[in-house]
């Protein structure tokens, strides 16, 4: 397992080459290097995966990172079941996105093109570091790294002020969450003196339940920032300002899955803090349903997908919250496939439409873009949870686990699933069916994208269709859940703890019934949306009532603006105008004026009058005499 | 003779010197007043030396005359200073036809 360090090192090298020589490399070379290093990482990750599968999990310590008297932190990588799965997702999907980018970004300048690939490689590098780290400190380095890269890439077209604002928003919201994460790590270091996963989980009994609850809640604050959960989710839809492959990378393979990974990694801590788990589940389901409602009324093709990501992440957190850690990881994986597929498909559409993102101006693209259309449809079925597409298995596992915990969670979850099916097929129908609603020029321009775009789409579509088969639930096939078997060692300790207050597992009949309800409901929503929006006609009618509220995203941005941004700006203005201008400036200028004035007065003493000088001398002497005479005791 | 007499004389001389320096405007008079002050100090040095060390003379001949040697030093230094000072005043008179010190403040510009 000594080759593990190569996995993050290669993208870093790619970043350095593309970054340093961006002016001299040709586009072909940049694309080859950028994608090549990721492909190499993917191959090494595959090797690591098979090693792990053969039972060789390992912690590889590279060098001493921090060493003070009481605190030792190694720069160590941990390769086990959980991280190897994530490695495959990140490098595999990441590689496809790189290949796709070579074509998608081809119109950029040579220099910008190289810069873009350098950032992309750095992004993958950070995420790999996050996943590979064997302690929370290394994870935090990657954690910050992806934050930085998201800032760089969302603001890639930095000449547009709105885009840079979106980048800043993502950066700042992530910082808020990172504070929670950092505090949790400090807390762990203070209590246990180590951040190594192994040591922390082995010594978890040394912490009191209150401390565990506090630490896990703070970690979860970090996760809400990175994984776009309530209340820190609003940056993710705005992050659509970046190039579409970047959105795919952020949403599918990196960054937003970091929170899920972190909680899955800390599953033992979380299992010991049931209170936190409830919070996670409630936040998860609330985010899922809130984002799904917003997605219903969005008209920007990427915005719909963005809200659907927020919503799907909500499902993952619901899974974590109800203790279905495998389900959550499973959903991360299937979601990576179909969300990358959907985003890249949307990118292909945008490409064909010459930059148009408004679905009201699309329609009828089915005829022009065969591969994009077919793969996109597969992605829609997968995310809507239609069997046997991949999303069905993972979402169903989470919903079944939620039902075990509380039927209320399940009901809300199913409603969310129906909404998902509805808005996804609204998106599909508005884009691909019906009549073309764009300009004449756009219609003339419509074409299928080149191979560098369609081949990744096809690969992802295959994965989105069959990816779920590694997690066939017990109810269909005994021993069909290969992923659960594989991940079992990671969650073994949690399983034991959960077994202490075990409720009886669902009967097969109940499980079939639950599936029937969710699939049936989703199917109805799907058909309704398909038929309704195939006949979509562009109208200038303003949304009214609830529709308007939804189209405006529940006015959450405005709310944040009113209760956080505006007061802060007001305080800033007050401090600037009153405290700074009259208070601090007054003091500073006052000191200057006082010195100026007194020196002008003292200058007058220097008259050149010899008599005056001598008089002063005599007075001085007299004073010295008097002091000497009367104050002898003092000196 | 009692030491107090010397002190009174020296103080009177010194005070006259100070008042002279402060009130007179003629540079030469000021010079003379400075001389008065110096000599008042010299007088005190000799007087105190005599008072404290005269009886030690037969055992430590040098100790008894220390302060009186200083007096000669002061005289020499004062003579040197006066020669320089007078030279300045002569030059000044040649240029301005005046030895009024208040007139000299225009040198500051």
XYZ file of C-alpha atoms in Angstrom:
744
model
C 0.000 0.000 0.000
C 3.039 2.255 -0.200
C 1.904 3.636 -3.531
C -1.074 5.366 -1.903
C 0.609 8.756 -1.784
C 0.589 8.760 -5.604
C -3.198 9.104 -5.691
C -3.285 12.714 -4.481
C 0.231 13.486 -5.691
C -0.547 13.014 -9.381
C -3.347 15.604 -9.540
C -1.087 17.960 -7.589
C 1.628 17.504 -10.201
C -0.948 18.089 -12.914
C -1.974 21.284 -11.154
C 1.634 22.455 -10.953
C 2.436 21.714 -14.581
C -0.722 23.295 -15.948
C -0.512 26.165 -13.530
C 3.142 27.039 -14.036
C 3.405 26.484 -17.763
C -0.052 27.725 -18.715
C 1.377 30.217 -21.144
C 3.453 27.781 -23.156
C 1.341 24.608 -23.258
C -1.055 23.917 -26.091
C -4.674 23.058 -25.389
C -4.213 19.456 -26.413
C -1.288 19.047 -24.054
C -3.114 20.744 -21.198
C -6.118 18.495 -21.699
C -3.925 15.414 -21.868
C -2.032 16.282 -18.710
C -5.129 17.404 -16.818
C -7.152 14.302 -17.628
C -4.169 11.965 -17.697
C -3.149 12.514 -14.101
C -6.706 11.864 -12.959
C -6.876 8.697 -15.036
C -3.614 7.550 -13.456
C -5.017 8.294 -10.026
C -8.104 6.326 -10.937
C -6.048 3.308 -11.928
C -4.056 3.472 -8.696
C -7.306 3.875 -6.774
C -8.573 0.736 -8.463
C -5.456 -1.102 -7.311
C -6.004 0.233 -3.804
C -9.629 -0.853 -3.975
C -8.705 -4.425 -4.830
C -6.100 -4.458 -2.086
C -8.765 -3.361 0.383
C -11.159 -5.909 -1.010
C -8.551 -8.576 -0.341
C -8.537 -7.425 3.261
C -5.517 -5.136 3.307
C -6.736 -1.936 4.895
C -3.859 0.245 5.935
C -2.759 3.489 7.480
C 0.296 4.831 5.697
C 2.207 7.462 7.604
C 4.222 9.671 5.265
C 5.942 12.076 7.637
C 5.527 13.875 10.904
C 3.320 16.875 10.289
C 2.952 18.499 13.703
C 5.109 17.503 16.631
C 5.004 19.396 19.872
C 5.542 18.020 23.343
C 1.983 16.847 23.880
C 0.611 16.774 20.367
C 1.734 14.574 17.533
C -0.046 14.605 14.205
C 1.264 12.550 11.328
C 0.694 13.266 7.700
C -0.917 9.895 7.239
C -3.252 8.361 4.706
C -5.839 5.786 5.548
C -7.059 3.381 2.926
C -10.005 1.315 3.974
C -13.407 0.328 2.636
C -14.949 3.771 3.008
C -12.108 5.818 1.585
C -11.498 3.426 -1.311
C -15.129 3.774 -2.419
C -14.815 7.543 -2.320
C -11.484 7.405 -4.136
C -13.107 5.525 -6.987
C -16.006 7.970 -7.183
C -13.789 11.041 -7.099
C -11.190 9.909 -9.590
C -13.594 7.968 -11.797
C -16.311 10.582 -12.161
C -13.655 13.277 -11.954
C -11.834 11.794 -14.909
C -14.982 11.762 -17.039
C -15.624 15.383 -16.123
C -12.061 16.268 -17.130
C -12.475 14.598 -20.492
C -15.774 16.369 -20.971
C -14.149 19.688 -20.064
C -11.552 19.378 -22.797
C -14.352 19.804 -25.290
C -16.711 21.999 -23.265
C -14.109 24.640 -22.462
C -12.495 24.571 -25.872
C -13.509 28.093 -26.746
C -11.477 29.586 -23.908
C -8.086 31.214 -24.470
C -5.054 28.934 -24.223
C -4.016 30.518 -20.957
C -7.460 30.394 -19.344
C -7.916 26.844 -20.535
C -4.754 25.774 -18.713
C -5.758 27.750 -15.646
C -9.110 26.010 -15.642
C -7.521 22.573 -15.775
C -5.037 23.522 -13.090
C -7.886 24.509 -10.770
C -9.777 21.359 -11.650
C -6.773 19.198 -10.766
C -6.276 21.094 -7.538
C -9.906 20.506 -6.712
C -9.527 16.770 -7.174
C -6.284 16.824 -5.200
C -7.952 18.573 -2.253
C -10.846 16.180 -2.271
C -8.523 13.179 -2.363
C -6.611 14.595 0.579
C -9.879 15.051 2.446
C -10.888 11.476 1.845
C -7.489 9.875 2.335
C -6.413 11.641 5.516
C -6.056 9.370 8.512
C -6.924 12.085 10.981
C -9.211 15.074 11.237
C -6.364 17.520 10.669
C -5.491 16.144 7.237
C -9.182 16.000 6.477
C -9.397 19.646 7.398
C -6.606 20.551 4.965
C -8.566 18.931 2.146
C -11.748 20.439 3.551
C -10.312 23.933 3.187
C -8.750 23.044 -0.138
C -12.044 22.174 -1.780
C -13.491 25.367 -0.359
C -10.743 27.375 -1.987
C -11.048 25.555 -5.310
C -14.794 26.006 -5.379
C -14.183 29.720 -4.909
C -11.665 29.781 -7.737
C -13.849 27.781 -10.106
C -17.223 29.335 -9.352
C -15.606 32.693 -9.936
C -13.759 31.380 -12.980
C -15.357 33.996 -15.203
C -14.310 36.600 -12.721
C -14.947 39.578 -14.948
C -18.652 39.188 -14.279
C -19.364 40.799 -10.904
C -22.386 38.599 -10.253
C -20.252 35.486 -10.699
C -17.584 36.698 -8.321
C -20.304 37.469 -5.810
C -21.524 33.891 -6.111
C -17.962 32.692 -5.542
C -17.608 34.874 -2.486
C -20.933 33.657 -1.151
C -19.820 30.039 -1.475
C -16.523 30.838 0.181
C -17.972 32.744 3.115
C -20.801 30.321 3.819
C -18.276 27.506 3.825
C -16.085 29.428 6.240
C -19.006 29.679 8.668
C -19.411 25.928 8.612
C -15.658 25.359 8.808
C -15.579 27.185 12.113
C -17.818 24.483 13.557
C -15.611 21.752 12.151
C -12.478 23.390 13.494
C -13.948 23.813 16.971
C -14.911 20.151 16.992
C -11.362 19.148 16.064
C -9.918 21.381 18.788
C -12.333 19.896 21.260
C -11.212 16.401 20.323
C -7.566 17.410 20.585
C -8.154 18.985 23.974
C -9.962 15.963 25.357
C -8.127 13.085 23.710
C -4.890 14.703 22.597
C -5.181 13.170 19.152
C -7.152 13.500 15.962
C -6.337 10.091 14.502
C -9.490 8.255 13.555
C -8.351 4.975 15.056
C -7.343 6.461 18.385
C -10.371 8.706 18.639
C -12.813 5.893 17.951
C -10.998 3.545 20.290
C -11.064 6.098 23.115
C -14.547 7.382 22.519
C -15.648 5.992 25.884
C -13.412 8.535 27.616
C -15.757 11.294 26.469
C -18.928 12.100 28.331
C -22.204 11.885 26.370
C -22.539 15.655 26.533
C -19.106 16.135 25.021
C -19.839 13.675 22.230
C -23.084 15.478 21.476
C -21.270 18.807 21.377
C -18.480 17.544 19.158
C -20.814 15.809 16.734
C -23.081 18.848 16.531
C -20.106 21.061 15.708
C -18.908 18.593 13.099
C -22.394 18.654 11.654
C -22.257 22.445 11.427
C -19.211 21.936 9.216
C -21.140 19.412 7.165
C -24.085 21.785 6.660
C -21.709 24.298 5.153
C -19.909 21.959 2.822
C -22.874 19.784 1.931
C -25.363 22.615 1.566
C -27.892 21.806 4.252
C -30.230 24.185 6.056
C -29.250 26.839 7.044
C -26.110 27.103 4.911
C -27.406 25.812 1.581
C -28.010 28.996 -0.386
C -24.504 29.126 -1.828
C -24.948 25.938 -3.833
C -27.586 27.161 -6.314
C -25.606 30.374 -6.774
C -22.528 28.269 -7.490
C -24.068 27.624 -10.916
C -22.151 30.692 -12.031
C -19.129 28.496 -12.706
C -18.667 26.485 -15.902
C -21.049 23.515 -16.096
C -18.395 20.767 -15.695
C -17.384 22.499 -12.476
C -20.950 22.290 -11.250
C -20.890 18.610 -12.086
C -17.631 18.139 -10.211
C -18.801 20.047 -7.142
C -22.182 18.348 -7.076
C -21.308 14.822 -7.989
C -17.817 13.865 -7.008
C -16.347 16.424 -4.680
C -17.094 19.039 -2.106
C -20.760 18.488 -1.327
C -20.234 14.824 -0.541
C -17.519 15.819 1.942
C -20.032 16.327 4.733
C -21.565 12.904 4.152
C -18.129 11.327 4.076
C -17.141 13.048 7.299
C -20.210 11.871 9.177
C -19.932 8.370 7.773
C -16.287 8.378 8.833
C -17.246 9.546 12.345
C -20.165 7.114 12.522
C -19.119 5.791 15.910
C -19.186 9.230 17.466
C -22.564 9.897 15.902
C -24.070 6.599 16.960
C -23.118 7.457 20.509
C -24.930 10.794 20.254
C -28.568 9.944 19.461
C -29.571 13.532 20.047
C -27.286 14.710 17.231
C -28.568 11.974 14.975
C -32.092 13.308 15.413
C -30.887 16.774 14.510
C -29.116 15.390 11.428
C -32.209 13.483 10.331
C -34.527 16.450 10.817
C -32.214 18.900 9.051
C -31.751 16.345 6.274
C -35.421 15.743 5.623
C -36.245 19.444 5.971
C -33.566 20.323 3.430
C -34.753 17.577 1.111
C -38.323 18.788 1.063
C -37.522 22.528 1.036
C -35.108 22.270 -1.868
C -37.515 20.008 -3.755
C -40.301 22.577 -3.489
C -38.014 25.326 -4.742
C -36.896 23.165 -7.673
C -40.516 22.912 -8.834
C -40.600 26.470 -10.089
C -37.080 27.168 -11.300
C -36.662 27.865 -14.985
C -32.888 27.836 -15.231
C -31.906 24.284 -16.193
C -28.867 24.313 -13.931
C -30.763 25.834 -11.003
C -33.243 22.958 -11.050
C -30.365 20.513 -10.911
C -28.695 22.515 -8.169
C -31.767 22.396 -5.967
C -32.170 18.740 -6.731
C -28.622 18.222 -5.441
C -29.463 20.054 -2.234
C -32.538 17.886 -1.952
C -30.663 14.629 -2.606
C -28.012 15.608 -0.081
C -30.881 16.030 2.342
C -31.755 12.387 1.714
C -28.192 11.364 2.410
C -28.268 13.184 5.733
C -31.625 11.637 6.499
C -29.947 8.276 5.931
C -27.089 9.178 8.233
C -29.510 10.536 10.808
C -31.499 7.344 10.990
C -28.321 5.282 11.245
C -28.396 3.899 7.703
C -24.768 4.797 7.053
C -24.411 2.310 4.219
C -27.508 3.725 2.595
C -26.100 7.222 2.744
C -22.786 6.177 1.190
C -24.687 4.171 -1.401
C -26.746 7.214 -2.282
C -23.576 9.327 -2.522
C -22.313 6.855 -5.056
C -25.416 6.535 -7.216
C -25.987 10.262 -6.921
C -22.463 10.865 -8.171
C -23.287 8.891 -11.291
C -26.639 10.358 -12.181
C -25.969 13.905 -11.014
C -22.740 14.083 -12.975
C -24.671 12.687 -15.913
C -27.460 15.238 -15.554
C -25.113 18.172 -15.180
C -22.971 17.136 -18.091
C -26.138 16.534 -20.117
C -27.361 19.997 -19.179
C -23.962 21.324 -20.211
C -24.321 19.606 -23.545
C -27.734 21.223 -23.992
C -26.397 24.643 -23.018
C -23.534 24.145 -25.421
C -25.935 23.348 -28.245
C -28.166 26.294 -27.347
C -25.213 28.666 -27.493
C -25.179 29.487 -23.773
C -28.939 29.616 -23.247
C -29.927 28.234 -19.821
C -33.588 29.168 -19.600
C -35.778 26.115 -20.193
C -38.635 28.308 -21.348
C -36.600 28.955 -24.478
C -35.802 25.309 -25.142
C -38.050 22.410 -26.091
C -37.982 19.701 -28.692
C -34.262 19.047 -28.445
C -34.969 15.311 -28.661
C -34.771 15.419 -32.429
C -31.407 17.140 -32.561
C -29.412 15.532 -29.783
C -29.818 11.793 -29.691
C -27.119 10.809 -27.196
C -27.689 13.729 -24.875
C -31.393 13.059 -24.855
C -31.121 9.323 -24.226
C -28.539 9.613 -21.483
C -30.352 12.491 -19.861
C -33.556 10.494 -19.770
C -31.698 7.665 -18.033
C -30.420 10.153 -15.474
C -33.938 11.464 -14.885
C -35.259 7.969 -14.287
C -32.392 7.268 -11.929
C -32.939 10.360 -9.813
C -36.696 9.871 -9.813
C -36.106 6.478 -8.230
C -37.604 4.269 -10.918
C -36.608 0.617 -10.621
C -34.214 -0.766 -11.681
C -32.267 2.462 -12.132
C -29.611 3.141 -9.543
C -31.396 5.889 -7.619
C -34.217 3.537 -6.776
C -32.073 1.206 -4.690
C -30.223 3.817 -2.734
C -33.154 6.092 -2.082
C -35.321 3.192 -1.107
C -32.786 1.957 1.386
C -32.780 5.332 3.077
C -36.563 5.596 3.059
C -36.951 2.109 4.527
C -34.507 2.993 7.302
C -36.443 6.210 7.912
C -39.664 4.242 8.206
C -38.086 2.072 10.867
C -37.228 5.184 12.830
C -40.501 7.014 12.354
C -43.257 6.818 9.724
C -43.466 10.621 9.702
C -39.957 10.860 8.287
C -40.918 8.310 5.672
C -44.038 10.189 4.611
C -42.136 13.441 4.189
C -39.391 11.546 2.395
C -41.853 10.036 -0.052
C -43.431 13.420 -0.704
C -39.938 14.665 -1.473
C -39.439 11.742 -3.836
C -42.684 12.575 -5.661
C -41.591 16.188 -5.993
C -38.244 14.971 -7.322
C -39.926 12.912 -10.001
C -42.165 15.851 -10.854
C -39.539 18.533 -11.234
C -37.073 16.281 -13.009
C -39.596 15.356 -15.634
C -40.764 18.933 -15.858
C -37.133 19.705 -16.670
C -36.939 16.835 -19.126
C -40.208 17.624 -20.867
C -39.561 21.350 -21.126
C -36.121 20.722 -22.573
C -36.441 17.743 -24.835
C -40.082 17.383 -25.871
C -42.640 19.628 -27.498
C -41.845 22.448 -29.895
C -38.670 24.449 -30.031
C -39.247 27.837 -28.388
C -35.887 29.516 -28.919
C -34.831 31.938 -31.612
C -34.523 30.925 -35.233
C -30.778 31.335 -35.091
C -30.503 28.970 -32.124
C -32.589 26.380 -33.921
C -30.282 26.501 -36.878
C -27.292 26.059 -34.576
C -28.621 22.980 -32.760
C -26.325 19.962 -33.037
C -25.190 16.942 -31.115
C -22.058 17.563 -29.040
C -18.675 16.067 -30.009
C -17.423 12.702 -28.801
C -15.470 14.086 -25.856
C -18.836 15.129 -24.478
C -21.042 12.247 -25.500
C -18.694 9.423 -24.461
C -18.536 10.490 -20.800
C -22.303 10.893 -20.959
C -22.737 7.352 -22.197
C -20.391 5.898 -19.587
C -22.159 7.785 -16.827
C -25.534 6.750 -18.156
C -24.516 3.098 -18.001
C -23.317 3.589 -14.454
C -26.510 5.426 -13.544
C -28.571 2.559 -14.873
C -26.686 -0.393 -13.429
C -24.870 1.255 -10.522
C -27.623 0.359 -8.110
C -27.131 -3.342 -8.640
C -24.279 -3.500 -6.139
C -26.808 -2.757 -3.427
C -29.799 -4.962 -4.102
C -31.808 -5.068 -0.887
C -32.316 -8.239 1.115
C -35.931 -8.329 0.122
C -35.133 -9.010 -3.544
C -32.083 -11.143 -3.236
C -30.317 -12.686 -0.307
C -26.744 -11.392 -0.086
C -27.374 -8.998 -2.953
C -26.129 -5.958 -1.058
C -22.481 -6.179 -2.012
C -21.787 -2.650 -0.855
C -23.086 -3.345 2.633
C -20.887 -6.419 2.894
C -17.923 -4.424 1.700
C -18.494 -1.516 4.068
C -19.424 -3.698 7.045
C -16.067 -3.322 8.880
C -16.391 0.462 8.886
C -19.792 0.462 10.494
C -19.368 -2.689 12.609
C -18.943 -0.858 15.896
C -21.971 1.330 15.206
C -24.021 -1.749 14.345
C -23.219 -3.226 17.740
C -24.235 -0.027 19.488
C -27.429 0.234 17.464
C -28.299 -3.368 18.242
C -28.547 -2.401 21.923
C -31.836 -0.630 21.254
C -32.919 -2.601 18.241
C -36.402 -2.375 16.879
C -37.658 -5.321 14.920
C -36.665 -5.130 11.264
C -39.376 -4.503 8.724
C -41.240 -7.479 7.408
C -40.874 -8.131 3.712
C -44.501 -7.364 3.122
C -44.140 -3.909 4.672
C -41.020 -3.273 2.685
C -42.755 -4.193 -0.589
C -45.635 -1.953 0.360
C -43.327 0.990 1.073
C -41.575 0.520 -2.239
C -44.869 0.236 -4.073
C -46.114 3.475 -2.556
C -42.984 5.481 -3.317
C -42.460 4.075 -6.807
C -46.160 4.322 -7.660
C -46.347 7.878 -6.411
C -43.216 8.877 -8.260
C -44.532 7.233 -11.428
C -47.756 9.212 -11.256
C -45.861 12.454 -10.635
C -43.554 11.594 -13.511
C -46.308 10.915 -16.026
C -48.248 13.976 -14.913
C -45.221 16.213 -15.346
C -44.285 14.627 -18.668
C -47.703 15.085 -20.215
C -48.258 18.528 -18.758
C -44.943 20.087 -19.719
C -44.671 18.426 -23.149
C -47.391 20.857 -24.146
C -45.676 23.757 -22.441
C -46.278 27.072 -24.145
C -44.270 30.112 -23.317
C -46.424 32.633 -21.515
C -45.633 35.979 -19.970
C -47.970 35.210 -17.105
C -46.464 36.120 -13.763
C -46.433 33.425 -11.130
C -48.902 34.140 -8.368
C -49.552 32.901 -4.864
C -47.527 29.948 -3.687
C -45.944 29.564 -7.103
C -44.409 32.992 -6.771
C -43.060 32.176 -3.316
C -41.512 28.991 -4.684
C -40.097 30.702 -7.751
C -38.450 33.129 -5.363
C -36.997 30.264 -3.327
C -39.178 30.898 -0.268
C -37.477 34.295 -0.056
C -34.737 32.668 2.004
C -32.033 34.741 0.348
C -34.021 37.880 1.039
C -34.521 36.716 4.617
C -30.796 36.193 5.133
C -30.228 39.509 3.509
C -32.627 41.207 5.896
C -31.597 39.558 9.150
C -27.867 39.065 8.625
C -26.416 40.996 5.713
C -28.292 44.288 6.143
C -27.720 44.606 9.914
C -24.055 43.790 9.432
C -23.782 46.402 6.722
C -25.580 48.891 8.965
C -23.166 48.170 11.807
C -20.293 48.491 9.365
C -21.608 51.808 8.115
C -22.092 53.049 11.657
C -18.584 52.016 12.653
C -17.203 53.627 9.533
C -19.068 56.899 9.712
C -19.352 57.510 13.429
C -16.699 55.536 15.262
C -14.033 55.712 12.602
C -14.573 59.167 11.197
C -15.329 61.122 14.356
C -13.948 58.876 17.072
C -10.740 57.288 15.908
C -9.920 59.872 13.277
C -10.526 62.575 15.906
C -8.063 61.000 18.304
C -5.411 60.425 15.679
C -5.716 63.871 14.146
C -6.010 65.420 17.629
C -2.656 64.018 18.679
C -1.092 65.406 15.539
C -2.683 68.824 16.025
C -1.681 68.973 19.690
C 1.960 68.267 18.872
C 1.872 70.779 16.031
C 0.346 73.504 18.223
C 2.620 72.981 21.208
C 5.734 72.964 19.066
C 4.621 76.239 17.510
C 4.244 77.729 20.979
C 7.557 76.365 22.231
C 9.298 77.745 19.158
C 8.617 81.239 20.467
C 10.952 80.600 23.407
C 13.852 80.487 21.011
C 13.916 84.248 20.557
C 17.645 84.834 20.332
C 17.380 87.195 23.316
C 20.486 86.446 25.363
C 18.891 87.945 28.446
C 15.913 85.648 28.209
C 18.177 82.626 27.876
C 20.220 83.598 30.879
C 17.089 84.287 32.898
C 15.811 80.822 32.130
C 19.161 79.388 33.080
C 19.083 81.191 36.415
C 15.526 80.108 37.094
C 16.555 76.556 36.305
C 19.454 76.776 38.674
C 17.239 78.181 41.414
C 14.756 75.383 40.931
C 17.563 72.849 41.216
C 18.756 74.497 44.391
C 15.310 74.512 45.919
C 14.770 70.905 45.003
C 18.146 70.007 46.434
C 17.438 71.884 49.613
C 13.892 70.861 50.416
C 13.527 67.516 48.802
C 16.724 65.887 49.959
C 14.762 63.019 51.380
C 13.306 62.141 48.060
C 16.586 61.568 46.263
C 37.952 84.297 60.441
C 34.546 82.603 60.388
C 33.677 80.763 57.163
C 30.290 82.508 57.042
C 31.923 85.791 56.186
C 33.460 84.264 53.079
C 30.153 82.755 52.139
C 28.348 86.065 52.498
C 30.957 87.842 50.407
C 30.919 85.168 47.733
C 27.101 85.131 47.594
C 27.034 88.914 47.303
C 29.582 88.854 44.486
C 27.719 86.044 42.695
C 24.367 87.792 43.001
C 25.808 91.047 41.712
C 27.232 89.052 38.789
C 23.897 87.400 38.022
C 21.974 90.639 38.225
C 24.558 92.259 36.035
C 24.276 89.558 33.397
C 20.497 89.690 33.484
C 20.010 93.419 33.385
C 22.844 94.876 31.362
C 22.832 94.939 27.592
C 26.423 95.843 26.988
C 28.301 92.684 26.071
C 31.501 93.815 27.794
C 29.742 94.521 31.065
C 28.070 91.110 30.844
C 31.504 89.629 30.419
C 32.759 91.356 33.471
C 29.772 90.178 35.459
C 30.486 86.613 34.369
C 34.007 87.131 35.670
C 32.530 88.280 38.960
C 30.523 85.066 39.236
C 33.532 82.946 38.415
C 35.597 84.671 41.032
C 32.852 84.269 43.607
C 33.082 80.538 42.979
C 36.884 80.689 43.201
C 36.691 82.483 46.502
C 34.426 79.806 47.928
C 36.704 77.041 46.707
C 39.711 78.560 48.436
C 37.748 79.272 51.624
C 36.306 75.779 51.947
C 39.602 74.195 51.078
C 41.265 76.145 53.843
C 38.535 75.260 56.300
C 38.465 71.532 55.670
C 42.021 70.645 54.869
C 44.387 73.207 56.462
C 45.013 71.087 59.552
C 45.910 68.101 57.359
C 48.689 70.117 55.681
C 51.541 68.659 57.554
C 50.560 65.080 56.853
C 49.167 65.423 53.309
C 50.644 68.526 51.717
C 48.958 67.900 48.351
C 45.477 67.375 49.776
C 45.465 70.792 51.377
C 46.192 72.546 48.123
C 43.871 70.544 45.763
C 41.008 73.007 45.582
C 43.437 75.906 45.243
C 44.965 74.275 42.219
C 41.471 74.063 40.730
C 41.162 77.765 41.161
C 44.141 78.238 38.874
C 42.558 75.935 36.354
C 39.403 77.993 36.412
C 41.385 81.186 35.926
C 43.187 79.742 32.945
C 40.003 78.497 31.354
C 38.301 81.815 32.042
C 41.174 83.685 30.452
C 40.945 81.519 27.361
C 37.195 81.974 27.198
C 37.460 85.705 27.591
C 40.013 85.933 24.818
C 37.663 84.118 22.501
C 34.639 86.051 23.679
C 36.393 89.391 23.335
C 37.522 88.442 19.863
C 33.867 87.789 18.945
C 32.780 91.051 20.452
C 35.487 92.963 18.566
C 34.413 91.369 15.308
C 30.822 92.169 16.123
C 31.632 95.770 16.811
C 33.494 96.070 13.584
C 30.454 94.862 11.668
C 27.623 96.493 13.569
C 29.228 99.270 15.592
C 27.387 98.006 18.629
C 27.973 95.684 21.542
C 24.319 95.531 22.548
C 23.368 91.840 23.085
C 19.697 92.474 22.288
C 20.798 93.721 18.929
C 22.437 90.376 18.313
C 19.188 88.383 18.169
C 18.957 89.201 14.510
C 21.686 86.606 14.031
C 19.031 83.886 14.396
C 17.830 84.554 10.888
